PDB file of C-alpha atoms in Angstrom:
ATOM      1  CA  MET Z  29       6.750   7.101  26.190  1.00 76.00           C
ATOM      2  CA  PHE Z  30       4.929   4.808  24.334  1.00 88.00           C
ATOM      3  CA  PHE Z  31       6.569   1.902  25.677  1.00 89.00           C
ATOM      4  CA  GLU Z  32       5.853   3.432  29.060  1.00 90.00           C
ATOM      5  CA  LEU Z  33       2.093   2.872  28.398  1.00 93.00           C
ATOM      6  CA  ILE Z  34       2.471  -0.936  26.901  1.00 96.00           C
ATOM      7  CA  GLY Z  35       4.573  -1.695  30.122  1.00 94.00           C
ATOM      8  CA  THR Z  36       1.880  -0.240  32.388  1.00 95.00           C
ATOM      9  CA  ILE Z  37      -1.069  -1.783  30.232  1.00 97.00           C
ATOM     10  CA  VAL Z  38       0.997  -5.291  30.534  1.00 97.00           C
ATOM     11  CA  ALA Z  39       1.625  -4.927  34.220  1.00 97.00           C
ATOM     12  CA  GLY Z  40      -2.230  -4.565  34.820  1.00 97.00           C
ATOM     13  CA  ALA Z  41      -2.974  -7.398  32.487  1.00 97.00           C
ATOM     14  CA  ALA Z  42      -0.361  -9.478  34.187  1.00 97.00           C
ATOM     15  CA  ALA Z  43      -1.887  -8.361  37.919  1.00 97.00           C
ATOM     16  CA  ALA Z  44      -5.357  -8.935  36.675  1.00 97.00           C
ATOM     17  CA  LEU Z  45      -4.460 -12.806  35.225  1.00 97.00           C
ATOM     18  CA  LEU Z  46      -2.874 -13.709  38.521  1.00 97.00           C
ATOM     19  CA  VAL Z  47      -5.546 -12.996  40.462  1.00 97.00           C
ATOM     20  CA  TRP Z  48      -7.952 -14.710  37.870  1.00 96.00           C
ATOM     21  CA  ALA Z  49      -5.621 -17.670  38.576  1.00 96.00           C
ATOM     22  CA  ILE Z  50      -5.602 -17.720  42.240  1.00 96.00           C
ATOM     23  CA  ASN Z  51      -9.469 -17.403  41.924  1.00 95.00           C
ATOM     24  CA  ARG Z  52      -9.705 -20.396  39.645  1.00 95.00           C
ATOM     25  CA  THR Z  53      -7.610 -22.308  41.766  1.00 95.00           C
ATOM     26  CA  LEU Z  54      -9.939 -21.287  45.174  1.00 95.00           C
ATOM     27  CA  LYS Z  55     -13.316 -22.054  42.609  1.00 93.00           C
ATOM     28  CA  GLY Z  56     -14.539 -18.501  42.647  1.00 90.00           C
ATOM     29  CA  ARG Z  57     -13.997 -17.861  46.570  1.00 93.00           C
ATOM     30  CA  LEU Z  58     -12.575 -14.185  45.700  1.00 94.00           C
ATOM     31  CA  PRO Z  59     -14.773 -11.293  45.587  1.00 96.00           C
ATOM     32  CA  SER Z  60     -15.193 -10.167  41.928  1.00 94.00           C
ATOM     33  CA  TRP Z  61     -13.735  -6.794  42.562  1.00 96.00           C
ATOM     34  CA  LEU Z  62     -10.391  -7.793  43.445  1.00 96.00           C
ATOM     35  CA  MET Z  63      -9.404  -8.301  39.733  1.00 96.00           C
ATOM     36  CA  PRO Z  64      -9.906  -4.759  38.490  1.00 97.00           C
ATOM     37  CA  ALA Z  65      -8.358  -3.400  41.473  1.00 97.00           C
ATOM     38  CA  ALA Z  66      -5.153  -5.575  41.262  1.00 97.00           C
ATOM     39  CA  ALA Z  67      -5.190  -4.360  37.833  1.00 97.00           C
ATOM     40  CA  GLY Z  68      -5.374  -0.555  38.433  1.00 97.00           C
ATOM     41  CA  ALA Z  69      -2.778  -1.228  41.473  1.00 97.00           C
ATOM     42  CA  ALA Z  70      -0.202  -2.736  39.230  1.00 97.00           C
ATOM     43  CA  MET Z  71      -0.600   0.115  36.716  1.00 97.00           C
ATOM     44  CA  LEU Z  72      -0.544   2.607  38.917  1.00 95.00           C
ATOM     45  CA  MET Z  73       2.684   0.864  40.733  1.00 96.00           C
ATOM     46  CA  ALA Z  74       4.389   0.360  36.952  1.00 96.00           C
ATOM     47  CA  THR Z  75       3.520   4.472  36.334  1.00 93.00           C
ATOM     48  CA  ILE Z  76       5.161   5.548  39.848  1.00 94.00           C
ATOM     49  CA  SER Z  77       8.229   3.111  39.493  1.00 94.00           C
ATOM     50  CA  SER Z  78       8.765   4.239  35.851  1.00 93.00           C
ATOM     51  CA  GLU Z  79       8.622   8.002  37.084  1.00 92.00           C
ATOM     52  CA  TYR Z  80      10.978   7.636  39.957  1.00 94.00           C
ATOM     53  CA  GLY Z  81      13.516   5.713  37.649  1.00 94.00           C
ATOM     54  CA  TRP Z  82      13.516   8.187  34.853  1.00 94.00           C
ATOM     55  CA  PHE Z  83      16.392  10.399  36.132  1.00 96.00           C
ATOM     56  CA  ALA Z  84      18.617   7.558  37.150  1.00 95.00           C
ATOM     57  CA  ARG Z  85      18.086   5.662  33.746  1.00 94.00           C
ATOM     58  CA  THR Z  86      18.465   8.890  31.834  1.00 94.00           C
ATOM     59  CA  SER Z  87      21.392  10.199  33.805  1.00 95.00           C
ATOM     60  CA  ALA Z  88      23.199   7.025  33.626  1.00 95.00           C
ATOM     61  CA  ASN Z  89      22.700   7.028  29.880  1.00 94.00           C
ATOM     62  CA  MET Z  90      24.125  10.013  29.195  1.00 94.00           C
ATOM     63  CA  PRO Z  91      27.985  10.180  26.980  1.00 93.00           C
ATOM     64  CA  GLN Z  92      31.012  10.387  28.392  1.00 92.00           C
ATOM     65  CA  GLY Z  93      31.936  13.923  29.891  1.00 91.00           C
ATOM     66  CA  MET Z  94      28.323  14.907  30.453  1.00 94.00           C
ATOM     67  CA  VAL Z  95      27.816  15.946  33.993  1.00 94.00           C
ATOM     68  CA  VAL Z  96      24.603  16.375  35.877  1.00 95.00           C
ATOM     69  CA  ALA Z  97      24.647  20.030  37.339  1.00 95.00           C
ATOM     70  CA  HIS Z  98      21.510  20.645  38.651  1.00 95.00           C
ATOM     71  CA  ALA Z  99      18.384  18.779  39.118  1.00 96.00           C
ATOM     72  CA  ILE Z 100      14.692  19.515  39.472  1.00 95.00           C
ATOM     73  CA  GLU Z 101      12.004  17.841  41.789  1.00 95.00           C
ATOM     74  CA  GLU Z 102       8.653  18.549  41.486  1.00 94.00           C
ATOM     75  CA  LYS Z 103       5.509  17.772  43.551  1.00 94.00           C
ATOM     76  CA  ALA Z 104       2.118  17.645  42.106  1.00 92.00           C
ATOM     77  CA  PHE Z 105      -1.290  17.430  44.041  1.00 94.00           C
ATOM     78  CA  TYR Z 106      -2.666  15.118  41.709  1.00 92.00           C
ATOM     79  CA  ARG Z 107       0.237  12.800  42.930  1.00 91.00           C
ATOM     80  CA  PRO Z 108       0.163  12.732  46.396  1.00 92.00           C
ATOM     81  CA  TRP Z 109       3.114  10.205  46.988  1.00 91.00           C
ATOM     82  CA  THR Z 110       5.134  13.001  45.532  1.00 93.00           C
ATOM     83  CA  TYR Z 111       4.340  15.216  48.945  1.00 95.00           C
ATOM     84  CA  ILE Z 112       6.289  12.300  50.671  1.00 95.00           C
ATOM     85  CA  LYS Z 113       9.430  12.106  48.218  1.00 95.00           C
ATOM     86  CA  PRO Z 114       9.418  14.662  45.234  1.00 95.00           C
ATOM     87  CA  PHE Z 115      10.460  12.866  41.739  1.00 94.00           C
ATOM     88  CA  VAL Z 116      13.094  14.280  39.516  1.00 96.00           C
ATOM     89  CA  ALA Z 117      11.118  16.019  36.344  1.00 94.00           C
ATOM     90  CA  ARG Z 118      14.089  18.162  34.699  1.00 96.00           C
ATOM     91  CA  PHE Z 119      17.804  18.464  34.953  1.00 97.00           C
ATOM     92  CA  VAL Z 120      20.714  20.122  33.263  1.00 96.00           C
ATOM     93  CA  ALA Z 121      23.765  18.320  32.477  1.00 96.00           C
ATOM     94  CA  VAL Z 122      27.046  20.024  31.675  1.00 95.00           C
ATOM     95  CA  ASP Z 123      28.943  18.901  28.502  1.00 93.00           C
ATOM     96  CA  GLN Z 124      32.173  19.447  29.734  1.00 90.00           C
ATOM     97  CA  VAL Z 125      34.151  17.794  26.695  1.00 90.00           C
ATOM     98  CA  SER Z 126      32.637  20.954  24.720  1.00 87.00           C
ATOM     99  CA  VAL Z 127      34.364  23.502  26.576  1.00 89.00           C
ATOM    100  CA  ARG Z 128      35.951  26.620  24.600  1.00 87.00           C
ATOM    101  CA  THR Z 129      38.364  29.251  25.800  1.00 84.00           C
ATOM    102  CA  HIS Z 130      40.665  31.652  24.323  1.00 81.00           C
ATOM    103  CA  PRO Z 131      43.946  31.784  25.263  1.00 82.00           C
ATOM    104  CA  ALA Z 132      43.960  35.698  26.220  1.00 82.00           C
ATOM    105  CA  GLN Z 133      40.529  34.917  28.275  1.00 82.00           C
ATOM    106  CA  PRO Z 134      41.607  31.729  30.261  1.00 82.00           C
ATOM    107  CA  ASP Z 135      38.431  32.694  33.084  1.00 86.00           C
ATOM    108  CA  GLN Z 136      35.927  32.559  30.181  1.00 86.00           C
ATOM    109  CA  ARG Z 137      34.584  29.949  28.509  1.00 89.00           C
ATOM    110  CA  ILE Z 138      31.812  28.463  26.224  1.00 89.00           C
ATOM    111  CA  VAL Z 139      30.154  25.181  27.427  1.00 92.00           C
ATOM    112  CA  ASP Z 140      27.236  23.526  25.958  1.00 93.00           C
ATOM    113  CA  LEU Z 141      24.280  23.102  28.506  1.00 95.00           C
ATOM    114  CA  VAL Z 142      21.885  20.111  28.132  1.00 96.00           C
ATOM    115  CA  PHE Z 143      18.659  20.275  29.318  1.00 96.00           C
ATOM    116  CA  TYR Z 144      16.677  17.307  29.924  1.00 96.00           C
ATOM    117  CA  GLY Z 145      12.631  16.934  30.822  1.00 95.00           C
ATOM    118  CA  ARG Z 146      10.839  14.173  31.790  1.00 90.00           C
ATOM    119  CA  TRP Z 147       8.055  14.759  28.890  1.00 87.00           C
ATOM    120  CA  SER Z 148      10.020  16.904  26.940  1.00 91.00           C
ATOM    121  CA  ARG Z 149      12.356  17.032  24.156  1.00 93.00           C
ATOM    122  CA  THR Z 150      16.458  17.432  24.932  1.00 93.00           C
ATOM    123  CA  ALA Z 151      17.490  21.151  24.345  1.00 94.00           C
ATOM    124  CA  LYS Z 152      21.400  21.688  23.936  1.00 94.00           C
ATOM    125  CA  VAL Z 153      22.285  25.490  24.256  1.00 92.00           C
ATOM    126  CA  PRO Z 154      25.922  26.974  24.647  1.00 91.00           C
ATOM    127  CA  MET Z 155      26.468  29.446  27.247  1.00 91.00           C
ATOM    128  CA  LEU Z 156      29.469  31.684  28.080  1.00 90.00           C
ATOM    129  CA  PHE Z 157      30.613  31.901  31.586  1.00 90.00           C
ATOM    130  CA  ASP Z 158      33.199  34.235  33.028  1.00 89.00           C
ATOM    131  CA  CYS Z 159      34.389  31.867  36.292  1.00 89.00           C
ATOM    132  CA  ALA Z 160      36.858  34.999  37.456  1.00 88.00           C
ATOM    133  CA  ASN Z 161      33.772  36.995  38.008  1.00 88.00           C
ATOM    134  CA  GLY Z 162      30.721  35.030  38.633  1.00 90.00           C
ATOM    135  CA  LYS Z 163      28.627  35.966  35.680  1.00 91.00           C
ATOM    136  CA  ARG Z 164      26.830  34.220  32.387  1.00 90.00           C
ATOM    137  CA  ALA Z 165      25.896  35.206  29.257  1.00 87.00           C
ATOM    138  CA  ASP Z 166      23.419  33.441  26.589  1.00 86.00           C
ATOM    139  CA  VAL Z 167      25.301  32.928  23.502  1.00 84.00           C
ATOM    140  CA  GLU Z 168      23.110  34.172  20.814  1.00 79.00           C
ATOM    141  CA  ASP Z 169      23.267  34.939  17.151  1.00 71.00           C
ATOM    142  CA  GLY Z 170      24.916  38.707  17.073  1.00 69.00           C
ATOM    143  CA  ILE Z 171      27.115  37.765  19.849  1.00 74.00           C
ATOM    144  CA  GLU Z 172      30.751  38.956  18.784  1.00 75.00           C
ATOM    145  CA  PHE Z 173      34.194  38.705  20.298  1.00 74.00           C
ATOM    146  CA  GLY Z 174      37.199  40.903  19.805  1.00 72.00           C
ATOM    147  CA  ALA Z 175      40.666  39.600  18.196  1.00 70.00           C
ATOM    148  CA  ASP Z 176      41.700  39.378  21.547  1.00 70.00           C
ATOM    149  CA  GLY Z 177      38.952  36.857  22.415  1.00 70.00           C
ATOM    150  CA  ASP Z 178      37.272  39.646  24.592  1.00 72.00           C
ATOM    151  CA  VAL Z 179      33.298  39.467  24.446  1.00 74.00           C
ATOM    152  CA  LEU Z 180      31.918  42.863  23.049  1.00 68.00           C
ATOM    153  CA  ASN Z 181      28.276  42.462  23.258  1.00 75.00           C
ATOM    154  CA  ALA Z 182      27.063  39.964  25.644  1.00 77.00           C
ATOM    155  CA  GLN Z 183      24.026  40.474  28.381  1.00 83.00           C
ATOM    156  CA  TRP Z 184      26.278  39.196  31.364  1.00 86.00           C
ATOM    157  CA  ARG Z 185      24.189  37.898  34.241  1.00 90.00           C
ATOM    158  CA  SER Z 186      25.387  37.624  37.685  1.00 91.00           C
ATOM    159  CA  VAL Z 187      25.049  33.980  39.409  1.00 91.00           C
ATOM    160  CA  ALA Z 188      25.781  33.080  42.846  1.00 90.00           C
ATOM    161  CA  GLU Z 189      28.987  31.776  43.984  1.00 85.00           C
ATOM    162  CA  ASP Z 190      27.704  28.359  44.987  1.00 89.00           C
ATOM    163  CA  ASP Z 191      25.632  27.649  41.462  1.00 92.00           C
ATOM    164  CA  PRO Z 192      26.040  24.121  40.785  1.00 93.00           C
ATOM    165  CA  VAL Z 193      25.748  24.887  36.987  1.00 93.00           C
ATOM    166  CA  LEU Z 194      28.448  27.339  37.602  1.00 92.00           C
ATOM    167  CA  LYS Z 195      30.547  25.074  39.552  1.00 92.00           C
ATOM    168  CA  ALA Z 196      30.353  22.223  36.878  1.00 91.00           C
ATOM    169  CA  ALA Z 197      31.352  24.726  33.561  1.00 91.00           C
ATOM    170  CA  CYS Z 198      34.263  25.940  35.517  1.00 88.00           C
ATOM    171  CA  GLU Z 199      35.563  22.776  36.835  1.00 85.00           C
ATOM    172  CA  ALA Z 200      35.701  21.615  32.722  1.00 71.00           C
ATOM    173  CA  SER Z 201      38.773  22.054  31.427  1.00 62.00           C
TER     174      SER Z 201
END
């Protein structure tokens, strides 16, 4: 976030410097409001560019074995350009390398989900998926597994068959 702020300030200063140099070349013929307007426009464009580029930069730098399962786009009234093209503010990635299964329960697997947010910390959460029945359960303190790998006290939730997180978790091997 700090580097984005510095980049935005540098963009504004560069635009103001460019307008100042053009104005000096033209011997002061440009209107006086043009320099601050150019600086403001450059700062706004740098902010928008950073906002829309965040998802691509972050997903490209994920470790090997991480798959983006679901991206959440947002619109905001104080960002009117987002009504034309919403930006990805957060997304869920499945760590397909972290899959844990039990030989007696091959359709059930524990997978780490990683939650990324534009202005929030990254969170890694283990989740239990039942691929055969389309269910998921949070892996919490106190969850117990039987000797045969059966989950004894999980709070199962039904998930739609086309849920992208379920698909990504069940494709992992």
